[in-house]
Short mmCIF file of C-alpha atoms in Angstrom, two decimals:
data_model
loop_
_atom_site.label_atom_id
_atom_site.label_comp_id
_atom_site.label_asym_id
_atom_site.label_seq_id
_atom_site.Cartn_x
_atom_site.Cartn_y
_atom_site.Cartn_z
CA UNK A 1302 25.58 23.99 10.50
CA UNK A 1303 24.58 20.53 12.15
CA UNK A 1304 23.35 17.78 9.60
CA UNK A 1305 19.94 16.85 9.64
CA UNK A 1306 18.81 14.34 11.85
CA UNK A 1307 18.77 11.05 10.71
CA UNK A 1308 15.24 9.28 10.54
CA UNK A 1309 14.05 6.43 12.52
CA UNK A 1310 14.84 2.95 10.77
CA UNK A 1311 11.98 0.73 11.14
CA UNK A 1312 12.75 -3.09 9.75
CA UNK A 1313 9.44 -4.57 8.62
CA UNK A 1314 8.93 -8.36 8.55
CA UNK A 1315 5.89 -10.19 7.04
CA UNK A 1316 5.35 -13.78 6.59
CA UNK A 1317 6.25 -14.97 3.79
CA UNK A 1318 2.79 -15.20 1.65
CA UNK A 1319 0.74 -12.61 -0.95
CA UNK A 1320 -1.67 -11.21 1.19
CA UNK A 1321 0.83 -10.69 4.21
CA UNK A 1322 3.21 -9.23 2.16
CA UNK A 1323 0.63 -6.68 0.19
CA UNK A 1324 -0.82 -5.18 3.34
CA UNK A 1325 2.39 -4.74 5.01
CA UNK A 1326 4.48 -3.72 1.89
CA UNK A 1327 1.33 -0.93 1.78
CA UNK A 1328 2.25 -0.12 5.25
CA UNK A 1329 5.72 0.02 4.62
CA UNK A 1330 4.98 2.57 1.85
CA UNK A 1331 2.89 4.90 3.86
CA UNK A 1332 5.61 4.96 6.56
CA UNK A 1333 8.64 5.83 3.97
CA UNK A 1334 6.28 8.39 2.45
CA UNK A 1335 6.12 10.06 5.76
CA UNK A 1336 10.35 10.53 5.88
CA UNK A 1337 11.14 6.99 7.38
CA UNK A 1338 13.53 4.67 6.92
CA UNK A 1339 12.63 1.43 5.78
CA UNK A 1340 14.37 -1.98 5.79
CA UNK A 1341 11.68 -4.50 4.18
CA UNK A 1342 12.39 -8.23 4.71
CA UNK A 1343 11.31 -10.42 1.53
CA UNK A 1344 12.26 -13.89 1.37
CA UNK A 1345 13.88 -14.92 -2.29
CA UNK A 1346 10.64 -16.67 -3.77
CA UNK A 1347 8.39 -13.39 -2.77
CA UNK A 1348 10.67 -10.71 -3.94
CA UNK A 1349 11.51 -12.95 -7.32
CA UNK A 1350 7.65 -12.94 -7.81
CA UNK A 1351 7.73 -9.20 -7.33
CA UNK A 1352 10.54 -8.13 -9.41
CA UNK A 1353 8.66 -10.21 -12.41
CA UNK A 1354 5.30 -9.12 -11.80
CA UNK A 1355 5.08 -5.80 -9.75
CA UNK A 1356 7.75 -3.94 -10.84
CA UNK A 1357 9.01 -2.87 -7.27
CA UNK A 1358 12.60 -2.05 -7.81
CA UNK A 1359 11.33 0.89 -10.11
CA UNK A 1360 8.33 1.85 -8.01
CA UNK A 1361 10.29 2.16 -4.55
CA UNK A 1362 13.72 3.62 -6.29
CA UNK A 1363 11.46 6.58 -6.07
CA UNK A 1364 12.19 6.52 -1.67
CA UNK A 1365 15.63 7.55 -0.64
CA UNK A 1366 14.88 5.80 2.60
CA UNK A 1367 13.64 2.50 1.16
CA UNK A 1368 15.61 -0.57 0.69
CA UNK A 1369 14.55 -4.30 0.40
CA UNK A 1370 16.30 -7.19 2.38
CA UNK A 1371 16.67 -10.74 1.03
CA UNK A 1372 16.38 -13.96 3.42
CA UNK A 1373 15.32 -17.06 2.86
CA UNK A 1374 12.26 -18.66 4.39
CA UNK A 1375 13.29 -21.91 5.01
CA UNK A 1376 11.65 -23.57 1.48
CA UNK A 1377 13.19 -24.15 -1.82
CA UNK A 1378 12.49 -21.28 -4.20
CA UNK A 1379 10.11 -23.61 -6.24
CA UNK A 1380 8.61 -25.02 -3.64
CA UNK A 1381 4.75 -25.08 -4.23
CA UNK A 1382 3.07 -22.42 -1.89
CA UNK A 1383 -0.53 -22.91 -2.46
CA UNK A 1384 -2.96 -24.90 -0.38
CA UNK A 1385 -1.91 -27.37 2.02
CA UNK A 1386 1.64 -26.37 1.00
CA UNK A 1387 1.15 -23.14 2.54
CA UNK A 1388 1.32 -24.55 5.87
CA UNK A 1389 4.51 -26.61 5.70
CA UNK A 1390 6.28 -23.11 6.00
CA UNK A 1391 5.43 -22.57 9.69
CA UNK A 1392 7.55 -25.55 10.11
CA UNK A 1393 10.76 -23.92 8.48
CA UNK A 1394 10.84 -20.50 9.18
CA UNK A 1395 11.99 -20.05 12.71
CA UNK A 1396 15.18 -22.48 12.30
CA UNK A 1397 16.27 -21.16 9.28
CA UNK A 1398 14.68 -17.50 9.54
CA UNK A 1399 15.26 -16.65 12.67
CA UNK A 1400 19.21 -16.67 12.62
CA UNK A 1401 18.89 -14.74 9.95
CA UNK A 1402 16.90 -11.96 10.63
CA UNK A 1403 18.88 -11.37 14.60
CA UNK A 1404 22.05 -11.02 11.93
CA UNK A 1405 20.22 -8.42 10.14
CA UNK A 1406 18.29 -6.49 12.91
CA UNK A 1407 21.88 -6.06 15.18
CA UNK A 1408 24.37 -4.97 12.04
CA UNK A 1409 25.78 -2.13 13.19
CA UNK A 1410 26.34 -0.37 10.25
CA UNK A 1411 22.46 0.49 10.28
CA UNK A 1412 20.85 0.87 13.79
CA UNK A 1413 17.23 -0.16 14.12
CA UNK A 1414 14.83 1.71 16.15
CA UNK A 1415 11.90 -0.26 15.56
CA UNK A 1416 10.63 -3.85 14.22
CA UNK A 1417 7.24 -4.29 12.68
CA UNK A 1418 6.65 -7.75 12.26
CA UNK A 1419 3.90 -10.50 11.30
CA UNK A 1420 2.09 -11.58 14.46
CA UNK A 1421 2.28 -14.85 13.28
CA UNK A 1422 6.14 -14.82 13.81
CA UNK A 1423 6.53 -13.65 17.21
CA UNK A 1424 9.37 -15.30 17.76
CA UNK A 1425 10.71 -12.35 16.54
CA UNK A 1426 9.88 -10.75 19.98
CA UNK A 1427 12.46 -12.18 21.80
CA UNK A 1428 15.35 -11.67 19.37
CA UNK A 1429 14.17 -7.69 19.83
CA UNK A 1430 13.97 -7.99 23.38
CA UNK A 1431 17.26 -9.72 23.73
CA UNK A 1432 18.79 -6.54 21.26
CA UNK A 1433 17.12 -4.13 22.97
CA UNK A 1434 14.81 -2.82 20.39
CA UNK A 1435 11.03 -2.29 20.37
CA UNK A 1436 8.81 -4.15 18.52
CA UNK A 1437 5.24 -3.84 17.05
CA UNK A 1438 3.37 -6.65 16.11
CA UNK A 1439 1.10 -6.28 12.56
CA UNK A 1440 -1.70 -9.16 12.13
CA UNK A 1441 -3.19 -9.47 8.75
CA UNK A 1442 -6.19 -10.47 9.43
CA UNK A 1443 -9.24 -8.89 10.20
CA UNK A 1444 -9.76 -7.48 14.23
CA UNK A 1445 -12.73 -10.12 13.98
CA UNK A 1446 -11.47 -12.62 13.53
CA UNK A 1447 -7.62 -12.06 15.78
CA UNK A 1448 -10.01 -12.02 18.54
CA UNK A 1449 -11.43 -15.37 17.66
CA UNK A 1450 -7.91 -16.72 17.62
CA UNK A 1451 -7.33 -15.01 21.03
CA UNK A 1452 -10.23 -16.50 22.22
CA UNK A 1453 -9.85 -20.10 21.53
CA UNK A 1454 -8.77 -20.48 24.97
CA UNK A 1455 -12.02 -19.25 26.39
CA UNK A 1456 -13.93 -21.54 24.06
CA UNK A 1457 -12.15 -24.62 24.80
CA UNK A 1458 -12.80 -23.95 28.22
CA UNK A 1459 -16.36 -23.23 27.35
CA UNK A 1460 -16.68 -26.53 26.21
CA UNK A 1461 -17.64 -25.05 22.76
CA UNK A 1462 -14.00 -26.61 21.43
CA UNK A 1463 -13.80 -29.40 19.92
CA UNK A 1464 -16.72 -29.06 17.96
CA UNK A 1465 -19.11 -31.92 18.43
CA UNK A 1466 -19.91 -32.82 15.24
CA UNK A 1467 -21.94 -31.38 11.98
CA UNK A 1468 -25.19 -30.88 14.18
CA UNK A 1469 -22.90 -28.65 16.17
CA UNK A 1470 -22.01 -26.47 13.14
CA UNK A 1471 -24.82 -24.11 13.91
CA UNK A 1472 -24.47 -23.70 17.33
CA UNK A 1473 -24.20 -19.95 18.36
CA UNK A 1474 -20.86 -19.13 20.20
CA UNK A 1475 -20.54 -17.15 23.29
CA UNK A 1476 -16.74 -17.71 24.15
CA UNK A 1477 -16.14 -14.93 21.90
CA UNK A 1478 -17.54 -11.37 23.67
CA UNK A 1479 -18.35 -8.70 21.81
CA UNK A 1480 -19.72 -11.22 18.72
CA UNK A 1481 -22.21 -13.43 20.95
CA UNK A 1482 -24.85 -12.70 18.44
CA UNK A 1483 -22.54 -12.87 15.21
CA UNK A 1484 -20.79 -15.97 15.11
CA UNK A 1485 -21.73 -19.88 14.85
CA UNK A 1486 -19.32 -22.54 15.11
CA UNK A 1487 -18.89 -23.07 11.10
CA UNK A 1488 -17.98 -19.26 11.40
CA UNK A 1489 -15.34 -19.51 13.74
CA UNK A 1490 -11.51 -19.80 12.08
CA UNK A 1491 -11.19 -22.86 10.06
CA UNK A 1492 -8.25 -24.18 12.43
CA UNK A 1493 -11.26 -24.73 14.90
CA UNK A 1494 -12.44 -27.26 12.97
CA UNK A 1495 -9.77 -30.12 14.74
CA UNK A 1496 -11.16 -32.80 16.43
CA UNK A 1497 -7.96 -32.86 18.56
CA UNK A 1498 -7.27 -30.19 20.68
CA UNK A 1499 -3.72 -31.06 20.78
CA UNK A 1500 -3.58 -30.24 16.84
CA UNK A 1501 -0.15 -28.71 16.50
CA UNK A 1502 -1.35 -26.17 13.95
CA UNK A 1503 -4.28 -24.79 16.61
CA UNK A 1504 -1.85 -24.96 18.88
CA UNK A 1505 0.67 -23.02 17.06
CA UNK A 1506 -1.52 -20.28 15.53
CA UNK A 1507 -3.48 -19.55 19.45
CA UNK A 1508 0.10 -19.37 20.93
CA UNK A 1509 1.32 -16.74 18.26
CA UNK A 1510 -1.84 -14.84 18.77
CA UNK A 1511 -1.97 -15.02 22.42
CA UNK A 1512 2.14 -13.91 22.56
CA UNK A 1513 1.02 -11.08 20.32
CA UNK A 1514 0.53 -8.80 23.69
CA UNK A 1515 4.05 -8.93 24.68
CA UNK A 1516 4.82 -6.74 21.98
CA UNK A 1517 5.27 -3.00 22.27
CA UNK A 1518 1.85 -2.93 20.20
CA UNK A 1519 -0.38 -3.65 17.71
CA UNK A 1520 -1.65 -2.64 14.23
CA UNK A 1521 -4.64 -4.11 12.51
CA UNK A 1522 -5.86 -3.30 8.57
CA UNK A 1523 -8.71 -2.44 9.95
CA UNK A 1524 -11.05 0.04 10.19
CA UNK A 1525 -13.09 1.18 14.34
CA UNK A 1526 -16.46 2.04 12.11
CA UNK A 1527 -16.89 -1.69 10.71
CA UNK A 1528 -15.06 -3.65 13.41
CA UNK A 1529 -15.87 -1.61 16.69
CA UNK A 1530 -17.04 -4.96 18.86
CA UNK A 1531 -14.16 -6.95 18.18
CA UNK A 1532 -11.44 -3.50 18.40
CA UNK A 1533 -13.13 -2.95 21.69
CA UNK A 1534 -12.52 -6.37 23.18
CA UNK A 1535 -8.73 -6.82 22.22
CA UNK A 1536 -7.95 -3.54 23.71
CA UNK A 1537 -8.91 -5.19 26.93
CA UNK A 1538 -6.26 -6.25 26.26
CA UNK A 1539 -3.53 -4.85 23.82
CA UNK A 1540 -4.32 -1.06 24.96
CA UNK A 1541 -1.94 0.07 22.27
CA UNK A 1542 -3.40 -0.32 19.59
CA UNK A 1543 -3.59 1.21 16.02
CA UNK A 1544 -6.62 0.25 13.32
CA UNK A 1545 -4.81 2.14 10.22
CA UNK A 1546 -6.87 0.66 7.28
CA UNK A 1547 -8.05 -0.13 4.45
CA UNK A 1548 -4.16 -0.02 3.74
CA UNK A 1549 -5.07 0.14 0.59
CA UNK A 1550 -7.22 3.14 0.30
CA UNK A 1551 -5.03 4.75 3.00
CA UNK A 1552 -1.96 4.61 0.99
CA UNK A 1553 -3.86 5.94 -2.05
CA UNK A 1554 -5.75 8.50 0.23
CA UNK A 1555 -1.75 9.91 1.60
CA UNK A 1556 -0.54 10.24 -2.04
CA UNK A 1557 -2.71 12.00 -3.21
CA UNK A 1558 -2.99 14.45 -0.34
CA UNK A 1559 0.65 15.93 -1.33
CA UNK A 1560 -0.40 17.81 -4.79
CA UNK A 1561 2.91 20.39 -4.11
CA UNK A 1562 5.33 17.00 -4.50
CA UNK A 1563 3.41 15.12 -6.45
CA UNK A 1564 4.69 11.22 -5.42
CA UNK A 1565 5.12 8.46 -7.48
CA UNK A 1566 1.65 6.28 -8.29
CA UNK A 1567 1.29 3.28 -5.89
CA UNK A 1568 1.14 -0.10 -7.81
CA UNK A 1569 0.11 -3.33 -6.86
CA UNK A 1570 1.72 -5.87 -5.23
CA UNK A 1571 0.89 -8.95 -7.11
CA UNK A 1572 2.78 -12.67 -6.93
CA UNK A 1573 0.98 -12.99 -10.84
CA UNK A 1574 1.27 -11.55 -13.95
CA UNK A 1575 -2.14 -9.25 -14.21
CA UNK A 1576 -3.90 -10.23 -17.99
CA UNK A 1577 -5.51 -6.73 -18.68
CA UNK A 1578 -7.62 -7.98 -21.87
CA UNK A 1579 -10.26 -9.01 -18.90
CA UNK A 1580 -10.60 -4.80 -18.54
CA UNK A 1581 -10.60 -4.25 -22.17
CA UNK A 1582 -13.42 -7.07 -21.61
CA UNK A 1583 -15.38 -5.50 -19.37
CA UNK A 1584 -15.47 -1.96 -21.29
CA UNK A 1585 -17.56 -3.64 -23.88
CA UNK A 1586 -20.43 -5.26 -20.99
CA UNK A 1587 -23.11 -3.06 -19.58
CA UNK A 1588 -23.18 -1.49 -16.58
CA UNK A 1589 -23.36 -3.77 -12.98
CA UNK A 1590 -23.81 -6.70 -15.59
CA UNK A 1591 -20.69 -8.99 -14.03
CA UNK A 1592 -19.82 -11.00 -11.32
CA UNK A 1593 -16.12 -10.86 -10.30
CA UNK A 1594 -14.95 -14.22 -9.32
CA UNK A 1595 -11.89 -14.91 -7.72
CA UNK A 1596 -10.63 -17.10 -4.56
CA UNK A 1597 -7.01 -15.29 -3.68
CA UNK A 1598 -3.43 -16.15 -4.45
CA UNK A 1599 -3.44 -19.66 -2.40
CA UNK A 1600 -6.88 -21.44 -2.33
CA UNK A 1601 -6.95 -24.58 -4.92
CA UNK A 1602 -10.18 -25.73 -5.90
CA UNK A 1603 -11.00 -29.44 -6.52
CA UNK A 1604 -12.52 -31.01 -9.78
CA UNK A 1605 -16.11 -31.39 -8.25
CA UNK A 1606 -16.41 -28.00 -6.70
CA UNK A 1607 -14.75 -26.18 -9.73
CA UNK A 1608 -17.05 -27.92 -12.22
CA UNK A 1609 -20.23 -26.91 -9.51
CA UNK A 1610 -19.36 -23.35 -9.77
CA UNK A 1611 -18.79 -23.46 -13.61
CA UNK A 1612 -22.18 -25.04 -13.86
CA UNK A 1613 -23.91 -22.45 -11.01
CA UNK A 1614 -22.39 -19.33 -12.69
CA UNK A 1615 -23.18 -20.60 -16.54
CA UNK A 1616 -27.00 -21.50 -15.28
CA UNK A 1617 -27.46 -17.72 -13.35
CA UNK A 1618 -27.41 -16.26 -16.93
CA UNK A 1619 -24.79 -13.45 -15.47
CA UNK A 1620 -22.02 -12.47 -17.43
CA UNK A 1621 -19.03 -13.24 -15.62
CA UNK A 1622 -14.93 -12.53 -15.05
CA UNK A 1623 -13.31 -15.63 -13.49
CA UNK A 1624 -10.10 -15.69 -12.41
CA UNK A 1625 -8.36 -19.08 -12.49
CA UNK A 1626 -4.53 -19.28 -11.77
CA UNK A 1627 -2.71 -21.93 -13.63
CA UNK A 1628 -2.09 -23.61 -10.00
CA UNK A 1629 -5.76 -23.36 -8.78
CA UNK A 1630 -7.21 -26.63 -9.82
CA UNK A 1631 -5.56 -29.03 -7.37
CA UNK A 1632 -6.57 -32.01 -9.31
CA UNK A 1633 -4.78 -30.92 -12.45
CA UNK A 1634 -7.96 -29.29 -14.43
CA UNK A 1635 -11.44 -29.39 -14.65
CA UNK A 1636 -11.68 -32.94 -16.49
CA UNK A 1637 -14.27 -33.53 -19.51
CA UNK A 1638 -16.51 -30.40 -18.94
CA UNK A 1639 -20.15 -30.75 -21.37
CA UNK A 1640 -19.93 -28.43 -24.40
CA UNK A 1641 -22.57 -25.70 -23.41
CA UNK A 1642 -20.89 -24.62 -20.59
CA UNK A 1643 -17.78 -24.01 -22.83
CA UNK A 1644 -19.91 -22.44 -25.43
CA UNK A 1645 -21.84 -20.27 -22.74
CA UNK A 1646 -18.88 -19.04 -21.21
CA UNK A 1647 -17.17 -18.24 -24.55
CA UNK A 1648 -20.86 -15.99 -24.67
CA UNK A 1649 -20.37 -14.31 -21.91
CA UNK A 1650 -17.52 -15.25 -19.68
CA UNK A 1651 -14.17 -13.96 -19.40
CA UNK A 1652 -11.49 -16.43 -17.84
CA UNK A 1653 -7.97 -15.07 -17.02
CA UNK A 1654 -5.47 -16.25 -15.04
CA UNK A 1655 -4.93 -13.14 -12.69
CA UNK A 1656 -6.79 -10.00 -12.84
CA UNK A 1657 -5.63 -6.42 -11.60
CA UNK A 1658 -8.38 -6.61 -8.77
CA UNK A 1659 -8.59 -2.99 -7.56
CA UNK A 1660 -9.35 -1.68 -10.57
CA UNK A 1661 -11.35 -4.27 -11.63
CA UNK A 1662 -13.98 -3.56 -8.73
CA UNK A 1663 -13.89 -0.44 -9.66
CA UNK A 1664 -14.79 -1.06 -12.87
CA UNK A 1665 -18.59 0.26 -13.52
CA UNK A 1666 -19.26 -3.41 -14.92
CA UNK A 1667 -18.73 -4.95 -12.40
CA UNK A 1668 -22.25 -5.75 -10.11
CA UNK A 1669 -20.74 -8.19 -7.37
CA UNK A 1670 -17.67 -10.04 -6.07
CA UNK A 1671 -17.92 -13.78 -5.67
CA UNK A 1672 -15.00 -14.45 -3.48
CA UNK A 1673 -12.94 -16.82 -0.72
CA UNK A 1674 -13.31 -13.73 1.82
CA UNK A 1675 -9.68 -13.08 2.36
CA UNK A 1676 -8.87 -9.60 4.78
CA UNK A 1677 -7.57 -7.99 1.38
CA UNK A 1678 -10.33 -9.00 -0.92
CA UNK A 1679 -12.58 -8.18 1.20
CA UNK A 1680 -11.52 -4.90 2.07
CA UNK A 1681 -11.21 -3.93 -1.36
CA UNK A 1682 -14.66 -4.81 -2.25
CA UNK A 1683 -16.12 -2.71 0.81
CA UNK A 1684 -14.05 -0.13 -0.85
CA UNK A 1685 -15.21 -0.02 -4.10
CA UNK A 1686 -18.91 -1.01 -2.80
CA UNK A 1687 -19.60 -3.77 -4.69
CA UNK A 1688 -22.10 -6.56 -2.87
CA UNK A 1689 -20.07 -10.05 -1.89
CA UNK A 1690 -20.93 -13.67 -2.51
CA UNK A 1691 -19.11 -15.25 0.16
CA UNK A 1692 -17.21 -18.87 -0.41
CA UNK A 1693 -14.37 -19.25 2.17
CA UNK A 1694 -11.38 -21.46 1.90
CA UNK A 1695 -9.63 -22.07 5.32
CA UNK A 1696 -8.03 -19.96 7.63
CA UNK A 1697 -9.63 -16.23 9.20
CA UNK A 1698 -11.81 -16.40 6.08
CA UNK A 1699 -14.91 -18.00 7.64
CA UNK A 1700 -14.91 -14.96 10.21
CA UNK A 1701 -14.51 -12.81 6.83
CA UNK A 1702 -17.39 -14.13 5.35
CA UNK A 1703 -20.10 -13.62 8.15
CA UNK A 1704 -18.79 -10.15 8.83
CA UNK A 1705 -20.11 -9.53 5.22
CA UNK A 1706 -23.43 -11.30 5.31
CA UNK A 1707 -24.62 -10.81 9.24
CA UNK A 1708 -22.40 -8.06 10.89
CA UNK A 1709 -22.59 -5.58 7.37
CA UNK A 1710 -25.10 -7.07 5.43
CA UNK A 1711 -23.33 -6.20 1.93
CA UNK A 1712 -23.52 -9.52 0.84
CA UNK A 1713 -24.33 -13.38 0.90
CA UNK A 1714 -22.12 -16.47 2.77
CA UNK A 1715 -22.19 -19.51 0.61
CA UNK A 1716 -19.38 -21.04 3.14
CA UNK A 1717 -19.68 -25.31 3.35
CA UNK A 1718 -21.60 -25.25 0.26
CA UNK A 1719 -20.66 -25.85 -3.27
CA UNK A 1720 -23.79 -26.96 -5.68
CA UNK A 1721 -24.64 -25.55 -8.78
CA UNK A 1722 -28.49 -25.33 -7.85
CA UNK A 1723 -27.24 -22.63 -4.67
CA UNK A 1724 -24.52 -21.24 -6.92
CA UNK A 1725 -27.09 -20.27 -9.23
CA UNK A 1726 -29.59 -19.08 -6.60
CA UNK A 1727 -27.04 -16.32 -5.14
CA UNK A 1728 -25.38 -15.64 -7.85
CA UNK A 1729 -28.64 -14.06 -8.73
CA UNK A 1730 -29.31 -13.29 -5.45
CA UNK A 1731 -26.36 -10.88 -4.85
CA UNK A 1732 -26.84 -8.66 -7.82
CA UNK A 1733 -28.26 -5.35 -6.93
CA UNK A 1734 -29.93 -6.04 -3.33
CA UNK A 1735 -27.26 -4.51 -1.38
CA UNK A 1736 -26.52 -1.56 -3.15
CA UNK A 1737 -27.12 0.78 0.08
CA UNK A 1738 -25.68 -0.72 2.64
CA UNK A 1739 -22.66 -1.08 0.49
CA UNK A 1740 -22.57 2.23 -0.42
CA UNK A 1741 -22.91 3.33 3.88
CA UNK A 1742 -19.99 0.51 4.55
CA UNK A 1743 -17.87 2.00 1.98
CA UNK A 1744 -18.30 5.61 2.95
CA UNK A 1745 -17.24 4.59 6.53
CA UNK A 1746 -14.20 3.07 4.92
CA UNK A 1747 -13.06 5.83 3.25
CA UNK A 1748 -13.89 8.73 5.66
CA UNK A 1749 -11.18 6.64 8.39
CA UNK A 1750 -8.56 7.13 5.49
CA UNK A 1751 -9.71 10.61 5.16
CA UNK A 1752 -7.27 13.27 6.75
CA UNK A 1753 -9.16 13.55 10.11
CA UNK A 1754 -10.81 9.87 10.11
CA UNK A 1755 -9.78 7.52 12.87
CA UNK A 1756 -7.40 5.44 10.54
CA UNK A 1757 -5.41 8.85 9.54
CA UNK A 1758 -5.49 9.67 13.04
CA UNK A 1759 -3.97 6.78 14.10
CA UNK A 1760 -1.46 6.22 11.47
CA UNK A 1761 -0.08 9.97 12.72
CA UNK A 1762 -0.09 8.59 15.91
CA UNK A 1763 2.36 5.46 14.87
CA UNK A 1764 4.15 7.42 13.35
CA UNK A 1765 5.09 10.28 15.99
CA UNK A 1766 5.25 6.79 18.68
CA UNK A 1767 8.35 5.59 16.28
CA UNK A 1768 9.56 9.05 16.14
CA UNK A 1769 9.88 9.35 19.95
CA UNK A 1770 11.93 5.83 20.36
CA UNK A 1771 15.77 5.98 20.67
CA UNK A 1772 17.99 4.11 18.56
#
């Protein structure tokens, strides 16, 4: 009798930061659930982070065909990755990285028959070309705003790069088709903020973006209902393309669709220890009493703007869970803060330092999300259909934000703003006023993750594409 056939071995790559590594460790999931074999690239600092705080080793022992890889990403493992930090990486990873991962992807004791990798690392397509194996590029971000990256080009040559000045902030853009009527300069990426168009960062992040369509394709966490304009337009371009998300309530949506072998629960895939007394907190508040607050795994938050929000959220009257990681304040705390804002959010705040955030939107509580509009974030809000308060940090995050307030309208952008009197204003603001348009947004969202919905649809589709390649 002839052995089975072996399954395709698909090496995924993300860059080395939480919300990369979430989505595509979610994809990675979904694909080893379907009978592929998975070699998942983690640099030591991520995969230390998850062994402490995820529990992955125990959660993916579960898939024969699952195995992690270790690499370095070019920084010290304590090397502080928040902020400004962040961006130093770019710098390392392709000399250090890139030897690296050609070692891994040619071994021959494990053929490769596909690479999934970070768009923002494609130089990652010419170590597969050189091998001879296809690759498919995964972005992140949300289709919105990889098509304003794509189209910097056109907006430079628009004239509508550099921006002027602040008068220019609220000048509507129209280098971006498909979002002529969506987007204003303060809404465009926050790398188009430069003065100098010869910025190496805006440089670097258009060039990744633009080489993105020499891969084999694309995927985007993203869903055709809620992004159609943008999905449209980069097809145009990248014909092969597959929208597969949210990853989140995909992968949840695929486990639960196999009751005869029942698979093991997904988990999350969090850099930070979760402190679940903030749930055992919110079972004792009334219902859609709380605003969630949280600004991602990265953002840092200055001593004026942190002690703005305190005062805005304490002065709404709204109960509130705040998240604040022990590396968020970049100044080194909040300074001498006035009593009765200590003594009103003993009343009735609830300050952790990381949160289990699915479940915590989930939570009946919880009334509305004030958040830095990251893809993940705000993907799991639109799941759970709870409203947004919108204050982005840098980054695709200013796209983020106005897809919430002016393309959904399931929330409010605060973005360029931090007082206490407009803190206060829409805090209130967002409670309860966009209960049914959230509700239609998040229906969309989970009917494309529904077996039949264009996200299932496509993931199939991925999936039988990888089966056809050759080793």
């Amino acid at each position: 009798m002839d052995p089975p056939p072996v399954p395709p071995h698909i090496v995924i790559f993300p860059l080395a930061a939480q919300g990369h590594v979430n989505s595509m460790l979610k994809l990675a999931e979904l694909l080893t659930f379907s009978g592929l074999r998975i070699t998942f690239i983690n640099s030591e600092h991520i995969h230390h982070r998850l062994l402490q705080h995820a529990d992955i080793q125990a959660r993916f022992v579960a898939y024969p065909y699952f195995r992690f890889k270790i690499i370095s990403d070019g920084l010290p493992i304590d090397h502080p990755r928040t902020g400004n930090h962040f961006m130093t990486a770019f710098n390392y990873v392709k000399s250090i990285t890139k030897p690296l991962f050609e070692e891994l992807v040619a071994a021959p004791d494990r053929p490769v028959t596909c690479i999934i990798v970070d768009g923002i690392l494609t130089f990652t397509i010419d170590v597969a070309r050189d091998l001879g194996v296809p690759i498919i590029a995964f972005r992140t971000i949300s289709a919105s705003s990889f098509w304003a990256y794509f189209c910097i080009p056109r907006m430079i040559e628009k004239g509508e790069l550099p921006i002027k000045g602040d008068e220019d902030m609220d000048h509507i853009v129209t280098g971006v088709p498909g979002m002529q009527d969506i987007l204003r300069c303060r809404d465009l990426p926050s790398v188009c903020r430069v003065s100098d168009l010869s910025d190496w960062f805006l440089q670097y992040v258009t060039t990744q973006t633009l080489q993105t369509a020499r891969a084999r394709a694309l995927i985007l966490n993203s869903v055709d209902q809620l992004e159609g304009p943008a999905i449209s337009q980069i097809r145009t371009h990248i014909p092969n393309l597959y929208t597969i998300g949210p990853l989140h309530s995909h992968l949840k949506s695929r486990l639960s669709s196999s009751p005869s072998s029942p698979p093991p629960p997904s988990a999350s895939n969090s850099l930070w220890e979760a402190d679940r007394s903030c749930i055992s907190w919110l079972d004792e508040q009334p219902p859609k009493s709380v605003i969630y607050v949280s600004f991602g795994s990265v953002t840092t938050i200055n001593r004026h703007d942190f002690t703005e929000l305190w005062h805005g959220l304490v002065n709404s009257g709204r109960r509130f869970l705040w998240v604040v990681r022990p590396d968020s304040l970049a100044e080194g705390g909040p300074g001498a803060v006035p009593e009765e804002l200590r003594e009103a959010t003993a009343e009735r705040g609830c300050v952790v330092g990381w949160a289990p955030q699915e479940e915590v939107l989930h939570h009946g509580a919880v009334a509305a999300f004030l958040t830095h509009s990251g893809w993940n974030s705000t993907l799991e809000s639109v799941v759970a259909g709870k409203p947004m308060l919108c204050w982005p940090f840098f980054a695709d995050q200013q796209v983020n934000s106005r897809l919430v307030s002016h393309a959904w309208k399931v929330g409010l952008d605060m973005k360029d703003v931090c007082d206490r009197v407009v803190v206060e204003r829409m805090a209130n603001g967002v409670m309860g006023e966009f209960a049914a348009a959230g509700a239609d947004v998040a229906r969309r969202a989970r009917e494309a993750v529904s077996e039949g919905g264009s996200s299932w649809d496509n993931l199939d589709r991925l999936i039988e594409d990888i089966r056809s390649m050759r080793t």
